[in-house]
Coordinates of C-alpha atoms and ligand atoms in Angstrom, one line a residue:
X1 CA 10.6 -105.4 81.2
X2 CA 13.1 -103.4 83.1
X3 CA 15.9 -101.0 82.7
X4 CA 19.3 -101.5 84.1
X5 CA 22.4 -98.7 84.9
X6 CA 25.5 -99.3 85.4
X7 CA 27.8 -96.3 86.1
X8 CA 31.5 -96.4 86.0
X9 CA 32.7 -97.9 89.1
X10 CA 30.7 -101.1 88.0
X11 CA 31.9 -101.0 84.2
X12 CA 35.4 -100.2 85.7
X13 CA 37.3 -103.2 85.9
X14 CA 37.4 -107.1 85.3
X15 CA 36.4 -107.8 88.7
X16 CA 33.6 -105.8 88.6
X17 CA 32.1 -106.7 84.9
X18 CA 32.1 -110.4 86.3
X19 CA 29.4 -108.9 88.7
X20 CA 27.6 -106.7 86.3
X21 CA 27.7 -110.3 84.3
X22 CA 26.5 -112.2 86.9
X23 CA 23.6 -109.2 87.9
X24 CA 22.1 -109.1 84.3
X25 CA 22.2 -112.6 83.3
X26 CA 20.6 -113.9 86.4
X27 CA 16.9 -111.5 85.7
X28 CA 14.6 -113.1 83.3
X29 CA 12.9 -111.3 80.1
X30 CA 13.7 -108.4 78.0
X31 CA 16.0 -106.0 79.9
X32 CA 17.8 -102.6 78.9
X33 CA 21.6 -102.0 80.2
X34 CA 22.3 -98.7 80.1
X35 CA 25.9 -98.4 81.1
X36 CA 28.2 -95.3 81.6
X37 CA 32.0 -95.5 80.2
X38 CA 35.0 -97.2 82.1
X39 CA 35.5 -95.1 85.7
X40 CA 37.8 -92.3 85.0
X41 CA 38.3 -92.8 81.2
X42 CA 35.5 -89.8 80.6
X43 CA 38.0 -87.2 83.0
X44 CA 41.2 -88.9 81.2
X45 CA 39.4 -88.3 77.4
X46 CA 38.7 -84.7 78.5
X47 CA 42.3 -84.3 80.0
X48 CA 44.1 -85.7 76.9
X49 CA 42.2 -83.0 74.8
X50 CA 43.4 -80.1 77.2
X51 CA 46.9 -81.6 77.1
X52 CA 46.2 -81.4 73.1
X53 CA 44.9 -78.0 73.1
X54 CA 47.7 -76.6 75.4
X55 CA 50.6 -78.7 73.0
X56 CA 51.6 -81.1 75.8
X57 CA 52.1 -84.4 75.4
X58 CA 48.8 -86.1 75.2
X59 CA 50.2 -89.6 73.9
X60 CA 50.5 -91.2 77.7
X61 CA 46.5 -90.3 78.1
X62 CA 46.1 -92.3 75.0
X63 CA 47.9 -95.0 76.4
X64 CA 46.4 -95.4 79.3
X65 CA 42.7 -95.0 78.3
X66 CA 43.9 -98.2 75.4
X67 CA 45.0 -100.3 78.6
X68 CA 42.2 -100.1 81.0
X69 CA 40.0 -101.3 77.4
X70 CA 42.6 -103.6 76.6
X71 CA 42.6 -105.5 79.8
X72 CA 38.7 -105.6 79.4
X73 CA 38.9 -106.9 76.0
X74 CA 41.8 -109.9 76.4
X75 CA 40.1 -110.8 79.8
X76 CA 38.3 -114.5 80.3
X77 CA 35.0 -112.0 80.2
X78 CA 35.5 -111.7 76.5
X79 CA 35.0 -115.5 74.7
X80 CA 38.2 -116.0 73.6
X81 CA 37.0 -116.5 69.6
X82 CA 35.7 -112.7 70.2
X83 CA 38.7 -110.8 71.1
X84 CA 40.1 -110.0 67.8
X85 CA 37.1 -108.5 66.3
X86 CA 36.4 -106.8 68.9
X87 CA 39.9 -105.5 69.7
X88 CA 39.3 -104.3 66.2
X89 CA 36.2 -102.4 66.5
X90 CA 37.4 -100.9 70.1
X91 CA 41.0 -99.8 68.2
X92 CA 39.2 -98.2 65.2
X93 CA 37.2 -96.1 68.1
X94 CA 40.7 -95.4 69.6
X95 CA 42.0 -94.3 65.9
X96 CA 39.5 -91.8 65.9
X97 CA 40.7 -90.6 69.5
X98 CA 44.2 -90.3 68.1
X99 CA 43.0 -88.3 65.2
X100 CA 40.7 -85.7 67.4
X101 CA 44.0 -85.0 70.1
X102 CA 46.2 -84.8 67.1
X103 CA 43.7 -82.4 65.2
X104 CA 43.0 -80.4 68.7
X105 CA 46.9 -79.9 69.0
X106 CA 47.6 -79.1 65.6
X107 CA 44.5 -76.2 65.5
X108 CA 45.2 -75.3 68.5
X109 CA 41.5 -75.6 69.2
X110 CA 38.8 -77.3 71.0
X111 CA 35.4 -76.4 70.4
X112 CA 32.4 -77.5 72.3
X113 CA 31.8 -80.3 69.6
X114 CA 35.1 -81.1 69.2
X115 CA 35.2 -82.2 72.9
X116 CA 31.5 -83.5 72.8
X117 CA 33.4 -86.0 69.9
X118 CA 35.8 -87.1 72.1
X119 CA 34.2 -88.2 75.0
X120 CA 31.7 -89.8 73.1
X121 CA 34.1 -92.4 72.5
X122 CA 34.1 -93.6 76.5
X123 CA 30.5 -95.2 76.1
X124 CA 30.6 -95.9 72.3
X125 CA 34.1 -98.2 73.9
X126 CA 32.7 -99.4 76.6
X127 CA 28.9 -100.6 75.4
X128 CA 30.4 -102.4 72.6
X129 CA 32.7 -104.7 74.9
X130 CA 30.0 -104.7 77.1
X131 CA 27.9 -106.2 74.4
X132 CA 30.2 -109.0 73.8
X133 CA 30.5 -109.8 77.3
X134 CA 26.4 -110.1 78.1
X135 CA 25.1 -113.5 77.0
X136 CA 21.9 -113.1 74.1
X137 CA 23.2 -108.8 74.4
X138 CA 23.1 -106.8 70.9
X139 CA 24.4 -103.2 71.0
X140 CA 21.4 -100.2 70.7
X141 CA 22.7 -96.9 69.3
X142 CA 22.1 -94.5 71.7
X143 CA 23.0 -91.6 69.4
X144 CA 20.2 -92.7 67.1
X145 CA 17.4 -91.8 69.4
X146 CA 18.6 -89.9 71.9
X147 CA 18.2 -86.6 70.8
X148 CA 19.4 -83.2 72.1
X149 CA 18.3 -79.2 71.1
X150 CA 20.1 -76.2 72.3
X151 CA 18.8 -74.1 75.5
X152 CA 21.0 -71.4 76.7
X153 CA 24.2 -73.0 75.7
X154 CA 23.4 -75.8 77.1
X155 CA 22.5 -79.3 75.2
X156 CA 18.9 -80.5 76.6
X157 CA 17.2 -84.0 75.9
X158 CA 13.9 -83.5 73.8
X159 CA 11.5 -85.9 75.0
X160 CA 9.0 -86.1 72.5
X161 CA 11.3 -87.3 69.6
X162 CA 13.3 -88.8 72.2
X163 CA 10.2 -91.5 73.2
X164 CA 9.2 -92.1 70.2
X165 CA 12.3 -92.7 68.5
X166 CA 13.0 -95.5 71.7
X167 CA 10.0 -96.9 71.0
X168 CA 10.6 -97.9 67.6
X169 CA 14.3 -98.7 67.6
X170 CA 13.2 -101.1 71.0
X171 CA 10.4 -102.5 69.8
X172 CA 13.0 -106.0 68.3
X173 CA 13.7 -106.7 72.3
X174 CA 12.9 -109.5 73.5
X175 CA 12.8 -111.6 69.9
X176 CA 15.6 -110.5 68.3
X177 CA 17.9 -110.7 71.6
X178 CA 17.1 -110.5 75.4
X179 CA 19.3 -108.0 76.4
X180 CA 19.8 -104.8 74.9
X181 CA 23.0 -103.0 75.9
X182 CA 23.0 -99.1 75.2
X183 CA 25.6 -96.5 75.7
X184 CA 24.4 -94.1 78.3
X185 CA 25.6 -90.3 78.4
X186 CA 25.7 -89.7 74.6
X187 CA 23.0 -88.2 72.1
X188 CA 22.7 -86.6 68.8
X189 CA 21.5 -82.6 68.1
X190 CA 17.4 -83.2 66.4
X191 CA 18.7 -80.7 64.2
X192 CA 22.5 -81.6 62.9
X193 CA 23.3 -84.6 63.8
X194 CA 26.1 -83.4 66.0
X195 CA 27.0 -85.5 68.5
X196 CA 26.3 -84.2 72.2
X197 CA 26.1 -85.9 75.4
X198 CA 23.7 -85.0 78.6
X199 CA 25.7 -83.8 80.7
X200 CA 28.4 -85.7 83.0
X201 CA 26.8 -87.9 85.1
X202 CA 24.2 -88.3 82.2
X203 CA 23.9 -92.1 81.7
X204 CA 21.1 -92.1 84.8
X205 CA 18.6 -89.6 82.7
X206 CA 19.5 -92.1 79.1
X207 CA 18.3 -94.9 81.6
X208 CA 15.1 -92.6 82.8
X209 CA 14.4 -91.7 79.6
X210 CA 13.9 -95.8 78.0
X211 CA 13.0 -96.1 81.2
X212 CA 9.8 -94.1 80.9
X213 CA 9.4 -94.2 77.1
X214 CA 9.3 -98.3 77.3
X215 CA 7.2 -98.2 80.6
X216 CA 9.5 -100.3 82.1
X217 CA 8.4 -102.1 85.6
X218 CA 11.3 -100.8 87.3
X219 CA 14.5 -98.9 86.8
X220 CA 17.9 -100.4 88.9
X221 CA 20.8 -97.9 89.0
X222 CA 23.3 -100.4 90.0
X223 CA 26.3 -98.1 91.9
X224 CA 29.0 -97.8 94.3
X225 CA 27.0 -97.4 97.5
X226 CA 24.3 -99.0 99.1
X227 CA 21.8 -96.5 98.6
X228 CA 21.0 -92.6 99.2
X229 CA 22.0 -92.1 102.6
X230 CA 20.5 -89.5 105.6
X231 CA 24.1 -87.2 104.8
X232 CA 27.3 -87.9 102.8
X233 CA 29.2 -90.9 104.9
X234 CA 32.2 -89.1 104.1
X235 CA 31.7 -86.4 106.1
X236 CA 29.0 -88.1 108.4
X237 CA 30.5 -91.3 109.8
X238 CA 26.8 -92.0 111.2
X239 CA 25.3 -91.4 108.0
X240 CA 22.5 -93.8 107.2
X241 CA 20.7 -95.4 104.2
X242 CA 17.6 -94.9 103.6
X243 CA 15.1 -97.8 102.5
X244 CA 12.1 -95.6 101.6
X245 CA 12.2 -92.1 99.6
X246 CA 9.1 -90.5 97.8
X247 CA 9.8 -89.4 94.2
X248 CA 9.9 -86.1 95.5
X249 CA 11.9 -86.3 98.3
X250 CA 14.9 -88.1 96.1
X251 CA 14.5 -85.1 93.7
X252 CA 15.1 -82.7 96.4
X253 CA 17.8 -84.5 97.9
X254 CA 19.3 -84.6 94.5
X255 CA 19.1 -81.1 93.7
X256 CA 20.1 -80.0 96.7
X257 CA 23.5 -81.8 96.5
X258 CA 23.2 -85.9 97.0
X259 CA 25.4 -87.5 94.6
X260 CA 23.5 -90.7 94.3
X261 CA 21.8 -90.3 91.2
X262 CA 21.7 -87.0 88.0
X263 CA 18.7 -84.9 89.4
X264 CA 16.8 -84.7 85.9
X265 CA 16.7 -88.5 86.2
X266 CA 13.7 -88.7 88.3
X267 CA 11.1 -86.6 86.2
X268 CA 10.8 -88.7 83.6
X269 CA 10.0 -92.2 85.6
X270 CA 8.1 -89.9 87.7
X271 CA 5.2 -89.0 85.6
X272 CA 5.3 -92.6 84.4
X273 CA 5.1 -93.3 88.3
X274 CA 7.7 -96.2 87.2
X275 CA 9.8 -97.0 90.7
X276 CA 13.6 -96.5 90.9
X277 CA 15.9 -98.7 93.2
X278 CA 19.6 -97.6 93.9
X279 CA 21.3 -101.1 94.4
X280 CA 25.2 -101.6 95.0
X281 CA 27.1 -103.4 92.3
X282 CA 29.5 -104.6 95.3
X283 CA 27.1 -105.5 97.3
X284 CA 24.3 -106.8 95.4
X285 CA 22.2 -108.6 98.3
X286 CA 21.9 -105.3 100.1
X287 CA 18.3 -104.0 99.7
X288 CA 19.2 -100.6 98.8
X289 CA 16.9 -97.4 98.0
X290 CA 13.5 -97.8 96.6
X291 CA 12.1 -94.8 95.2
X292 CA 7.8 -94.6 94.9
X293 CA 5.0 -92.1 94.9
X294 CA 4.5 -93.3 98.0
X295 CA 5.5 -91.7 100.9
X296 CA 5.9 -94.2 104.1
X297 CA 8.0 -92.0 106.8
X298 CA 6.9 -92.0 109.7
X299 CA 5.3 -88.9 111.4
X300 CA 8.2 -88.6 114.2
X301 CA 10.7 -88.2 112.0
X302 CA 11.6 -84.6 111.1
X303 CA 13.7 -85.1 107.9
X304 CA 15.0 -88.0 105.7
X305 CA 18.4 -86.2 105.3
X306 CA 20.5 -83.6 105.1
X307 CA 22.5 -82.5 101.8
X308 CA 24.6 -79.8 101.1
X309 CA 26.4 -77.8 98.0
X310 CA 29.5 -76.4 99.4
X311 CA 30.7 -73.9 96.7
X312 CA 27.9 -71.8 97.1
X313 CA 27.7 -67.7 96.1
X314 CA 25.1 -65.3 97.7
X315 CA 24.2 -62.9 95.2
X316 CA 22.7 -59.7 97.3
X317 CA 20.5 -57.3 95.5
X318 CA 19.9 -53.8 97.3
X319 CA 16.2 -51.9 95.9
X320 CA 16.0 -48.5 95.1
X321 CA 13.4 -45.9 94.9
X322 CA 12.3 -47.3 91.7
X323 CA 12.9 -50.7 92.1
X324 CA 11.1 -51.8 95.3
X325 CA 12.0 -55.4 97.5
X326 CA 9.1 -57.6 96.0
X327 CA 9.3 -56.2 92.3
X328 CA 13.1 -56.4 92.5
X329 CA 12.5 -60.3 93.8
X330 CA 10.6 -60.6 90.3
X331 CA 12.6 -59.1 88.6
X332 CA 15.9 -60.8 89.8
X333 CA 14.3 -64.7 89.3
X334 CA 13.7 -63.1 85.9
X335 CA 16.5 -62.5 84.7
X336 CA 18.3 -65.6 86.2
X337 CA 16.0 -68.3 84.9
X338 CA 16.0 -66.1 81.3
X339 CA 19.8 -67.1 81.4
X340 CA 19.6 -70.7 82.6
X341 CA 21.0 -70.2 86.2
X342 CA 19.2 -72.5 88.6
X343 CA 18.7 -70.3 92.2
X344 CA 19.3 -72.6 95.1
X345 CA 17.4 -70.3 97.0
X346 CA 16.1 -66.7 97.0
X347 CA 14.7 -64.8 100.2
X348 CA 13.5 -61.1 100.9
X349 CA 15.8 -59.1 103.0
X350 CA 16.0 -55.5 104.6
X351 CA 16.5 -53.4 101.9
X352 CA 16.1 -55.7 99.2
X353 CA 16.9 -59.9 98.3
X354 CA 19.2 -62.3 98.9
X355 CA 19.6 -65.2 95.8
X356 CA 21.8 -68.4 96.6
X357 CA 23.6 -70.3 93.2
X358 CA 26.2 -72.7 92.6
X359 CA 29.6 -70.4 92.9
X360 CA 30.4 -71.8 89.1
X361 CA 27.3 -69.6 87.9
X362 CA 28.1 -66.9 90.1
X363 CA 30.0 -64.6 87.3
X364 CA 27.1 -65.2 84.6
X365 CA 24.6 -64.6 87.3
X366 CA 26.0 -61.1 88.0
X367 CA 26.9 -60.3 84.4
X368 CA 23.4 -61.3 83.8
X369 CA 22.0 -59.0 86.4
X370 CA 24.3 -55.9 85.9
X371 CA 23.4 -55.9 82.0
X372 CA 19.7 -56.2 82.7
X373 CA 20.0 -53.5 85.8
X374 CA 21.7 -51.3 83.0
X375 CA 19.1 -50.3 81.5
X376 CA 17.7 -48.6 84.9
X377 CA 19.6 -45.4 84.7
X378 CA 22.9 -44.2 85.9
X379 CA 25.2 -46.8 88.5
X380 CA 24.1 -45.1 91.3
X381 CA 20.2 -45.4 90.6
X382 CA 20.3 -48.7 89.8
X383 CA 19.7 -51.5 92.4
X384 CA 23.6 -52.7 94.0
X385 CA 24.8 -55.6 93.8
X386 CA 27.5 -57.6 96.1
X387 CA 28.5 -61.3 95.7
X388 CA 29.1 -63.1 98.7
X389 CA 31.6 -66.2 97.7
X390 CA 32.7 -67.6 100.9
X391 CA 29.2 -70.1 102.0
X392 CA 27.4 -73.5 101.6
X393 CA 24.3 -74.5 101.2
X394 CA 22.5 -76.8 103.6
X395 CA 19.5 -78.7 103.0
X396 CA 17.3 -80.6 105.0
X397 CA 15.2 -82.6 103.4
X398 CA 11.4 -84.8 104.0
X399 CA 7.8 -84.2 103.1
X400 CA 7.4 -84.0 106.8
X401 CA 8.6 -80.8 107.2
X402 CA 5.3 -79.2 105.3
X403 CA 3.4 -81.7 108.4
X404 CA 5.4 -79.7 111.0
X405 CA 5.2 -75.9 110.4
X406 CA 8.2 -74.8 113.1
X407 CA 10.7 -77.7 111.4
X408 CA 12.5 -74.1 110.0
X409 CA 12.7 -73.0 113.6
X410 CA 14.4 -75.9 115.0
X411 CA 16.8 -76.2 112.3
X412 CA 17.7 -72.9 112.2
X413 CA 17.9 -73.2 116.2
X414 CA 19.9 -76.0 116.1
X415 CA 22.6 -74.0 114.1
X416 CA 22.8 -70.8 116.0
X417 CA 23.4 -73.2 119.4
X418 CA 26.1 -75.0 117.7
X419 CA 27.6 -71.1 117.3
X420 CA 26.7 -71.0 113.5
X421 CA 25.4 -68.0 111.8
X422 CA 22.5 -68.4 109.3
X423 CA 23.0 -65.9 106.8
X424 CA 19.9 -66.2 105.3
X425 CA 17.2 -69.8 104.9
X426 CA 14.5 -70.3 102.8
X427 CA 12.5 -73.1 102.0
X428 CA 11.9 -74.9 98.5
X429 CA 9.5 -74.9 96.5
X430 CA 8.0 -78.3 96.9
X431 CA 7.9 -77.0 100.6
X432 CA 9.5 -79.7 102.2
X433 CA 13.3 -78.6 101.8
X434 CA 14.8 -76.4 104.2
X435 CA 17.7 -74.7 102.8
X436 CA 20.3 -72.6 105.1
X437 CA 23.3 -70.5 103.7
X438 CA 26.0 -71.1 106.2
X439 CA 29.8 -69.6 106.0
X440 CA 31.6 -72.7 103.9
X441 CA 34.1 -72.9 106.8
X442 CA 31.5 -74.2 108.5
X443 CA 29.7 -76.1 106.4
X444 CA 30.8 -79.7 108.4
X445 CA 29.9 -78.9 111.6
X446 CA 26.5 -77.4 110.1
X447 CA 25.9 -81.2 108.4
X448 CA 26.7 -83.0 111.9
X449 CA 24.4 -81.2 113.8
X450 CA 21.6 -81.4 111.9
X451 CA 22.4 -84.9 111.4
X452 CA 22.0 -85.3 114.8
X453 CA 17.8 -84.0 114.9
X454 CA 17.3 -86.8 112.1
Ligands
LIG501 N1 30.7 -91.1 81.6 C1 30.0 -89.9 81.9 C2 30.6 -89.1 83.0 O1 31.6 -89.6 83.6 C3 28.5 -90.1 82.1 C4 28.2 -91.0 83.3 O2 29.0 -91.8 83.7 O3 27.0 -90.9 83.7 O4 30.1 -88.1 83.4
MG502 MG1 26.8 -91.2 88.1

């Protein structure tokens, strides 16, 4: 069997459902459609609860997010003896919309779970019209076996419960209907039932996660691009895809800043060494990305690609008598991981270390480090600390740069001779990403000139 995901470009519009129709009812056996929530309506849900929450009018939002489902619903796509029922199960979803904003206004609150409630409803809307659309499709409950625990404020899947609980609300497919439609994005706490979600961008990891529970022979995420590409082909015209990736080169790419796919997505399918093509909803004859264990590039080539995170923060720790460069190195990673703030990279300097994260942890990083620092002394015995707000991050990704030991060197080269300073580089630790903090003002003419080298 395989596992299908369609994100919200494809699920966006009339046009492009007749595709996603035409994709899924041209494979044969049982097959699981993952599928993310109309394009935009997860933004517009989360923008009709701040309108709520700051008493503007919210009622427009409303509106709109009712059309784009309306114009789904009333379209050819949806047998015409369907409409009304489902019209009515899509408006008692919207009802509940209506209520949340009006409840968000009147408190004059919007918790975590509140908001977690009200985008929910994108995928609980579109999987059900999606549903009716599929021929031999029946609608599978994510939020009954997806299931999410806390970890440092943040809401993470747990697998365990997770795999089996697919497993046994899967294990009808195939005789009671072919196709199995789920919502992706949206979970359930193990503990309270809350409803939570993975993340935005989260329908690829639901998809991984049946994916690798079910053992699936292949998992498709069906986008809006051919493929991952050698750089972003919005900022590199020249920009390439790429046929071939090893699982660990598309995690690094992800992680380091391609959009293609949600990096957690890969781990799961990974240990189940299940492969992973990136196809193009509009463009469904073009071959794509395939994603193995295997790794087929050849020797010549320095790097697959180059990614980059552009809002980046340099986080520079001095050492002090006490607190010596390796030990504070230790100690810094520490404290960061113990607060759930992923380091892009980390590097020894002078008098001291340099550690790269994304600039929207930048704050609880250095509230994180000051508190624990605290408890070193006075201010001016304890190590310093200076953020650095102003740079990008730019990766250069391939397994052959662990083959080729002075890959750092060129790169690095190749950026002081296009008159770019490296502030500081280090490399990851699968060993085959090259990471370089550049000034952000820069960060374009960084990407084209490594491009160039690929
Ligand atoms: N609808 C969610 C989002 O926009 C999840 C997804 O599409 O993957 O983030
Ligand atoms: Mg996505």
């Amino acid at each position: 069997m395989r596992v299908m995901k369609f994100g919200g470009t494809s699920v966006g519009t009339v046009s492009s459902l007749r595709n996603v129709k035409h994709i899924v009812e041209n494979t044969s056996g049982p097959v699981v459609v993952v599928v993310s929530a109309l394009g935009g309506v997860t933004d517009l849900l989360i923008k009709g609860a701040r309108l709520a929450l700051d008493g503007m009018e919210w009622d427009e939002t409303l509106r709109t997010v009712e059309g784009r489902h309306r114009d789904i619903v009333f379209s050819p796509l949806v047998a015409a003896d369907l409409q009304d029922a489902t019209w009515k199960e899509v408006s008692d979803l919207l009802a509940l919309l209506r209520n949340y904003y009006t409840g968000i206004s009147l408190l004059n609150d919007l918790s975590e779970r509140t908001l977690c409630n009200v985008v929910s409803l994108g995928e609980r809307m579109s999987s059900l019209i999606i549903s009716r659309i599929i021929d031999d499709a029946a609608l599978y409950q994510s939020m009954d076996f997806i299931k999410t625990e806390r970890w440092f404020g943040k809401n993470i899947a747990v697998t365990d419960l997770t795999d089996s609980l697919i497993c046994r609300r899967f294990s009808d497919l195939g005789t009671s209907c072919r196709v199995a439609i789920a919502p992706g994005f949206i979970s359930t706490d193990r503990d309270t039932g809350d409803i939570t979600n993975l993340g935005r961008g989260g329908s690829d990891y639901t998809a991984a996660l049946i994916a690798a529970a079910l053992e699936a022979d292949v998992l498709d995420i069906w986008t809006d691009v051919d493929g991952f590409m050698t750089a972003d082909p919005r900022i590199i015209k020249e920009a390439k895809v790429i046929a071939h990736l090893s699982f660990l080169e598309s995690m690094d790419l992800c992680n380091f800043g391609a959009k293609v796919i949600y990096p957690p997505t890969i781990y799961p399918v990974f240990h189940k060494n299940i492969p992973i093509r990136i196809l193009n909803t509009f463009n469904p004859e073009a071959p794509g990305t395939i994603i193995t264990d295997e790794h087929k590039a050849s020797s010549l080539q320095l790097f697959r690609g180059v990614t980059s995170i552009s809002e980046v923060s340099v986080i520079d720790v001095g050492e002090t008598e006490s607190l010596r460069a390796p030990e504070l190195h230790t100690r810094v990673l520490n404290v960061l991981s113990k607060h759930g703030i992923e380091v892009l990279l980390s590097a020894s300097a002078l008098k001291g270390m340099k550690a790269a994260v994304r600039r929207s942890d930048a704050a609880a990083a250095m509230r994180a480090l000051r508190e624990d620092f605290a408890g070193e002394g006075s201010e001016a015995t304890s190590p310093s600390l200076d953020e650095h707000a102003d740079v990008s991050a730019i990766s250069a990704v391939g397994e052959n740069i662990k083959l080729h030991p002075d890959t750092s060197c060129r790169l690095s080269d190749t950026l002081q001779d296009a008159g770019i300073d490296v502030i500081t580089s280090a490399t990851g630790a699968s060993g085959f990403t090259f990471t370089m903090i550049v000034p952000q003002a820069l960060h374009k003419e960084a990407l084209t000139a490594l491009h160039r080298l690929i």
